[in-house]
Coordinates of C-alpha atoms and ligand atoms in Angstrom, one line a residue:
X1 CA -39.0 12.9 70.8
X2 CA -39.3 10.1 73.6
X3 CA -37.5 7.0 73.5
X4 CA -38.3 4.2 75.2
X5 CA -35.2 1.7 75.8
X6 CA -35.4 -1.6 77.8
X7 CA -32.6 -3.0 78.7
X8 CA -31.2 0.5 79.3
X9 CA -29.3 0.4 82.3
X10 CA -27.0 -3.1 80.7
X11 CA -24.1 -2.4 78.4
X12 CA -25.1 -1.1 75.1
X13 CA -28.1 0.1 76.5
X14 CA -26.7 2.7 78.9
X15 CA -24.6 4.1 76.1
X16 CA -27.4 4.7 73.7
X17 CA -29.2 6.6 76.6
X18 CA -26.3 8.8 76.8
X19 CA -25.8 9.3 73.0
X20 CA -29.8 10.1 72.7
X21 CA -29.4 12.4 75.9
X22 CA -26.9 14.4 74.5
X23 CA -28.5 14.6 71.0
X24 CA -32.0 16.3 73.0
X25 CA -34.1 13.5 73.2
X26 CA -35.7 12.0 76.4
X27 CA -34.9 8.6 77.1
X28 CA -37.2 6.3 79.5
X29 CA -34.8 3.2 80.4
X30 CA -36.1 0.1 82.0
X31 CA -34.6 -2.2 83.2
X32 CA -34.4 -5.2 86.0
X33 CA -31.0 -5.0 87.1
X34 CA -30.2 -8.5 86.5
X35 CA -27.1 -8.1 84.3
X36 CA -27.2 -4.1 83.7
X37 CA -26.1 -2.1 86.4
X38 CA -26.9 0.9 88.2
X39 CA -23.3 2.4 87.9
X40 CA -23.9 2.4 84.0
X41 CA -26.7 4.7 84.2
X42 CA -25.9 7.0 87.4
X43 CA -24.7 10.0 86.0
X44 CA -27.2 10.3 84.1
X45 CA -30.2 10.3 87.0
X46 CA -29.6 14.1 87.0
X47 CA -30.9 15.1 83.6
X48 CA -34.5 16.1 83.4
X49 CA -34.7 14.4 80.1
X50 CA -34.2 10.6 82.0
X51 CA -36.1 8.3 83.8
X52 CA -34.9 5.1 84.8
X53 CA -37.7 2.7 85.6
X54 CA -36.3 -0.4 87.6
X55 CA -38.9 -3.0 86.2
X56 CA -38.8 -6.1 84.5
X57 CA -40.6 -6.4 80.9
X58 CA -42.7 -8.6 82.1
X59 CA -44.8 -5.9 83.9
X60 CA -47.2 -5.1 81.4
X61 CA -49.3 -2.6 83.3
X62 CA -45.9 -0.9 83.8
X63 CA -44.4 -1.6 80.1
X64 CA -48.0 -0.6 78.8
X65 CA -48.1 2.7 80.5
X66 CA -44.3 3.7 79.6
X67 CA -44.8 2.7 75.8
X68 CA -48.2 4.5 75.8
X69 CA -46.3 7.7 76.8
X70 CA -43.2 7.1 73.9
X71 CA -42.4 8.0 70.2
X72 CA -40.4 4.8 69.8
X73 CA -38.8 1.6 71.4
X74 CA -35.4 0.3 71.3
X75 CA -35.8 -3.7 72.6
X76 CA -32.5 -4.5 74.1
X77 CA -33.4 -6.2 77.3
X78 CA -31.9 -10.0 77.2
X79 CA -30.3 -12.2 79.1
X80 CA -27.0 -12.1 77.3
X81 CA -23.5 -13.8 76.9
X82 CA -22.1 -17.6 76.5
X83 CA -21.4 -18.2 80.2
X84 CA -25.1 -17.0 81.4
X85 CA -26.4 -18.8 78.2
X86 CA -24.4 -22.3 79.8
X87 CA -25.3 -21.8 83.3
X88 CA -29.0 -20.6 83.3
X89 CA -30.6 -21.7 80.6
X90 CA -34.2 -21.4 81.5
X91 CA -34.2 -17.7 82.5
X92 CA -32.2 -17.1 79.3
X93 CA -35.2 -18.6 77.3
X94 CA -37.8 -17.3 79.1
X95 CA -36.2 -13.7 79.3
X96 CA -35.6 -13.9 75.9
X97 CA -39.0 -15.2 74.0
X98 CA -41.4 -13.9 76.9
X99 CA -39.7 -10.6 76.6
X100 CA -40.0 -9.6 73.1
X101 CA -43.5 -11.2 73.0
X102 CA -44.6 -8.7 75.8
X103 CA -43.0 -5.9 74.5
X104 CA -44.0 -6.1 70.9
X105 CA -48.1 -7.3 71.9
X106 CA -47.7 -3.9 73.3
X107 CA -45.6 -1.6 71.0
X108 CA -48.3 -2.9 68.5
X109 CA -51.3 -1.8 70.8
X110 CA -50.1 1.3 70.5
X111 CA -48.3 1.4 67.1
X112 CA -44.9 2.1 68.1
X113 CA -41.8 1.7 65.9
X114 CA -39.5 -0.8 67.6
X115 CA -36.0 -2.0 67.2
X116 CA -34.9 -5.5 68.4
X117 CA -31.7 -5.9 69.1
X118 CA -30.7 -9.8 67.6
X119 CA -27.4 -11.4 67.4
X120 CA -24.9 -12.8 65.2
X121 CA -25.8 -16.3 66.6
X122 CA -28.4 -16.4 64.6
X123 CA -25.8 -17.7 61.9
X124 CA -25.0 -20.9 64.1
X125 CA -22.8 -23.5 62.7
X126 CA -22.9 -22.4 59.0
X127 CA -19.3 -21.8 58.3
X128 CA -19.7 -19.0 55.6
X129 CA -17.6 -15.9 55.4
X130 CA -18.9 -13.2 55.4
X131 CA -22.3 -13.6 57.0
X132 CA -25.0 -11.7 54.8
X133 CA -28.3 -11.3 56.2
X134 CA -30.1 -13.8 54.4
X135 CA -27.8 -17.0 55.1
X136 CA -29.0 -19.9 56.8
X137 CA -30.0 -20.7 60.3
X138 CA -27.7 -23.6 61.1
X139 CA -28.2 -25.0 65.0
X140 CA -26.3 -27.6 66.7
X141 CA -28.1 -30.7 68.1
X142 CA -30.8 -29.1 71.0
X143 CA -28.8 -31.0 73.9
X144 CA -25.8 -28.1 73.5
X145 CA -27.5 -25.2 75.4
X146 CA -24.9 -22.7 73.4
X147 CA -27.5 -23.1 70.3
X148 CA -30.7 -22.1 72.8
X149 CA -29.4 -18.6 73.0
X150 CA -29.5 -18.2 68.7
X151 CA -33.2 -20.4 68.7
X152 CA -34.4 -17.5 71.0
X153 CA -33.3 -14.4 69.3
X154 CA -34.3 -16.6 65.9
X155 CA -38.1 -17.1 67.4
X156 CA -37.8 -13.1 68.1
X157 CA -36.9 -12.4 64.3
X158 CA -39.9 -14.2 63.5
X159 CA -42.2 -12.9 65.5
X160 CA -41.1 -9.0 65.1
X161 CA -41.0 -9.8 61.2
X162 CA -44.7 -11.7 61.9
X163 CA -45.7 -8.4 63.6
X164 CA -44.7 -6.0 60.7
X165 CA -46.6 -8.4 58.3
X166 CA -49.7 -9.1 59.3
X167 CA -50.4 -5.7 61.2
X168 CA -47.8 -3.5 59.5
X169 CA -45.8 -2.4 63.0
X170 CA -43.0 -0.9 62.0
X171 CA -40.2 -2.9 63.3
X172 CA -36.2 -3.2 62.5
X173 CA -34.1 -6.4 63.5
X174 CA -30.3 -5.7 64.3
X175 CA -27.7 -9.0 64.3
X176 CA -25.3 -7.4 66.2
X177 CA -21.7 -8.5 66.1
X178 CA -19.4 -8.7 68.8
X179 CA -20.0 -5.5 70.5
X180 CA -17.3 -4.4 72.8
X181 CA -16.2 -0.8 74.7
X182 CA -15.9 0.5 78.6
X183 CA -18.8 -0.8 80.7
X184 CA -18.9 -4.2 79.5
X185 CA -18.6 -6.6 82.2
X186 CA -16.4 -10.3 81.7
X187 CA -18.7 -11.5 84.1
X188 CA -20.8 -13.5 81.5
X189 CA -18.7 -14.8 79.6
X190 CA -17.5 -11.6 76.8
X191 CA -13.6 -12.1 75.8
X192 CA -12.1 -8.5 75.7
X193 CA -13.0 -7.5 79.2
X194 CA -12.0 -10.6 80.7
X195 CA -8.4 -10.4 78.8
X196 CA -7.9 -6.4 79.6
X197 CA -8.8 -7.5 82.9
X198 CA -6.1 -10.4 83.5
X199 CA -3.5 -8.3 81.6
X200 CA -3.9 -5.4 84.0
X201 CA -4.1 -8.1 87.3
X202 CA -1.1 -9.7 85.7
X203 CA -3.0 -12.7 85.5
X204 CA -2.9 -15.4 83.0
X205 CA -5.2 -14.7 79.8
X206 CA -7.6 -17.7 79.5
X207 CA -7.7 -18.8 75.6
X208 CA -9.9 -20.9 74.9
X209 CA -10.0 -23.9 72.4
X210 CA -7.1 -23.7 69.9
X211 CA -7.3 -19.9 70.0
X212 CA -7.7 -20.1 66.3
X213 CA -11.7 -18.8 66.2
X214 CA -12.3 -16.0 65.1
X215 CA -14.3 -12.7 66.3
X216 CA -14.7 -9.2 64.4
X217 CA -15.2 -6.4 67.9
X218 CA -16.9 -3.3 67.3
X219 CA -16.9 -0.4 69.7
X220 CA -20.3 0.3 71.2
X221 CA -20.0 4.1 69.8
X222 CA -19.8 2.9 66.3
X223 CA -22.4 -0.2 66.9
X224 CA -24.7 3.1 68.9
X225 CA -24.8 5.4 65.9
X226 CA -25.8 2.2 63.5
X227 CA -28.6 1.7 65.7
X228 CA -29.5 5.7 66.0
X229 CA -29.1 5.8 61.8
X230 CA -31.6 3.0 61.9
X231 CA -33.9 3.8 63.8
X232 CA -34.6 6.8 62.1
X233 CA -34.1 5.2 58.4
X234 CA -37.9 4.7 56.9
X235 CA -36.0 2.0 54.8
X236 CA -34.8 -0.2 57.4
X237 CA -38.2 -0.9 58.6
X238 CA -39.2 -4.5 58.1
X239 CA -35.4 -5.4 57.6
X240 CA -32.7 -7.5 59.6
X241 CA -29.9 -5.5 59.1
X242 CA -26.0 -6.8 60.6
X243 CA -24.8 -4.3 62.5
X244 CA -20.5 -4.8 63.7
X245 CA -17.2 -4.7 62.2
X246 CA -15.8 -6.9 59.3
X247 CA -11.9 -6.5 61.3
X248 CA -10.8 -10.2 61.5
X249 CA -8.5 -11.3 64.1
X250 CA -8.2 -14.8 66.1
X251 CA -8.5 -15.3 69.8
X252 CA -4.9 -16.1 70.4
X253 CA -3.8 -12.8 68.7
X254 CA -6.1 -10.9 70.2
X255 CA -4.7 -11.9 73.6
X256 CA -1.2 -11.1 72.1
X257 CA -2.6 -7.8 71.3
X258 CA -4.3 -6.9 74.5
X259 CA -0.9 -8.2 76.6
X260 CA 1.2 -5.9 74.3
X261 CA -1.1 -2.6 74.0
X262 CA -1.2 -2.9 78.3
X263 CA 2.8 -3.7 78.6
X264 CA 1.2 -6.6 80.5
X265 CA 3.6 -9.5 82.4
X266 CA 0.6 -11.9 81.6
X267 CA 1.0 -15.3 80.1
X268 CA -1.4 -17.1 78.0
X269 CA -3.2 -20.3 79.3
X270 CA -4.9 -22.9 76.8
X271 CA -8.3 -24.0 78.3
X272 CA -10.2 -26.4 76.9
X273 CA -13.7 -25.8 75.8
X274 CA -14.9 -28.7 77.9
X275 CA -13.1 -27.0 81.2
X276 CA -14.5 -23.6 80.1
X277 CA -18.0 -24.7 79.4
X278 CA -18.9 -28.2 79.6
X279 CA -18.5 -31.2 77.5
X280 CA -19.8 -30.9 74.1
X281 CA -19.5 -27.2 74.0
X282 CA -19.5 -26.7 70.5
X283 CA -17.9 -22.8 69.5
X284 CA -18.7 -20.4 66.3
X285 CA -15.2 -20.7 64.5
X286 CA -15.7 -17.8 62.4
X287 CA -18.3 -14.7 62.6
X288 CA -17.5 -12.0 60.3
X289 CA -20.4 -9.7 59.2
X290 CA -21.1 -8.9 55.5
X291 CA -21.7 -5.2 56.5
X292 CA -23.1 -3.8 52.9
X293 CA -27.0 -3.9 53.7
X294 CA -26.0 -1.5 57.0
X295 CA -23.5 0.8 54.5
X296 CA -26.3 1.0 51.7
X297 CA -29.4 1.4 54.2
X298 CA -27.9 4.2 56.3
X299 CA -24.3 5.2 55.2
X300 CA -22.7 3.2 58.4
X301 CA -19.4 1.8 58.6
X302 CA -17.3 1.4 61.7
X303 CA -14.9 3.6 62.1
X304 CA -12.9 2.7 66.0
X305 CA -10.4 0.1 65.2
X306 CA -9.2 -2.7 67.5
X307 CA -6.5 -0.5 69.2
X308 CA -8.7 2.1 70.3
X309 CA -11.2 -0.5 71.4
X310 CA -8.3 -1.8 74.0
X311 CA -7.8 1.5 74.9
X312 CA -10.5 2.6 76.1
X313 CA -11.7 -0.5 78.1
X314 CA -8.4 -0.2 80.0
X315 CA -9.1 3.6 80.6
X316 CA -12.6 2.9 81.9
X317 CA -11.5 0.2 84.1
X318 CA -8.0 2.3 85.5
X319 CA -10.2 5.2 86.1
X320 CA -13.3 3.4 87.5
X321 CA -11.6 0.4 89.1
X322 CA -14.5 -1.4 88.0
X323 CA -12.4 -4.5 86.8
Ligands
UDP1 N1 -13.4 -16.7 75.2 C1 -12.0 -16.8 75.6 N2 -11.6 -16.6 76.5 C2 -12.1 -16.3 77.4 C3 -13.5 -15.8 76.9 C4 -13.8 -16.3 75.4 O1 -11.2 -17.8 74.6 O2 -11.9 -15.7 78.9 C5 -13.6 -17.2 73.4 C6 -14.5 -17.9 73.2 O3 -14.7 -18.9 73.5 C7 -14.9 -16.9 72.0 C8 -14.5 -15.6 71.9 O4 -13.4 -15.8 72.5 O5 -14.4 -17.8 71.0 C9 -15.5 -14.7 72.2 O6 -16.2 -14.9 73.4 P1 -17.3 -14.2 73.7 O7 -17.9 -14.8 74.8 O8 -16.8 -12.8 74.2 O9 -18.2 -14.1 72.3 P2 -18.8 -14.9 71.7 O10 -18.6 -16.3 71.7 O11 -20.4 -14.8 72.0 O12 -18.6 -14.6 70.3

């Protein structure tokens, strides 16, 4: 079994590569190292079942050859992170739409099963709790760049479903909720690596808005377990599936928890969204997944607690010095 992982040197891709190699599969990891990093996968490069290809997924000649030689595809390559979305809009839109378009076209050419990573952002401003897969996609005005990311991912979903309906291509769409753990960088906005880094350096913990917005955080090893199960589930083909934890916490409580757990001397500093991002920025105030579908399909429930997540992130940062 040989799996192509696009974005294989990214945070989730590198964990998934490791998992597949441990299970005896072969992995071809394609990554342009734009947000991923070689350090994420350097420990895998001596494994004879692992191949790293430093390339963008827009290179159709290279991707065509790799897809023809693989059994399945996990498409994770994307521009991610709210900060990146706000500061690099053209790149985000082009990468997410053109990248998925390219990989779907080639997957269809060789009739290869493909799992596509989408995002909980596609629920947008919908204030329902929890979000289930058939809920509405509710976007803000297009002058708010944040929503461009959700729109690109929604287009990816439409395109994948269209390939499934029109050409019977085996596709699985996974909506990832906040996925966290070792190797994730805070560089593009992600809150847990940021707060843990700030706590370890005794810097102020930067809570945006009033801190009452909530998120549910899922350990990357749990997420990889769900992705792997879904990839091998015939029942998941043609489906959209939420993957994440449903343990909800406010960002202010998250900051307090991280300060306590790391025994940090940091203080909390409240920062307006306007200062953190730009004027008119809209946050999602609540984001809780309904995870009954993934449980029903592949009997998945996340097992790692928020304490374990914080511990693992802290441990990784201290051991590697990457913070
Ligand atoms: N956030 C924060 N301080 C930071 C980074 C993020 O308060 O330094 C907040 C952010 O405004 C959001 C939440 O933490 O409400 C989660 O942000 P992240 O970028 O990790 O994920 P997303 O917004 O995509 O859920």
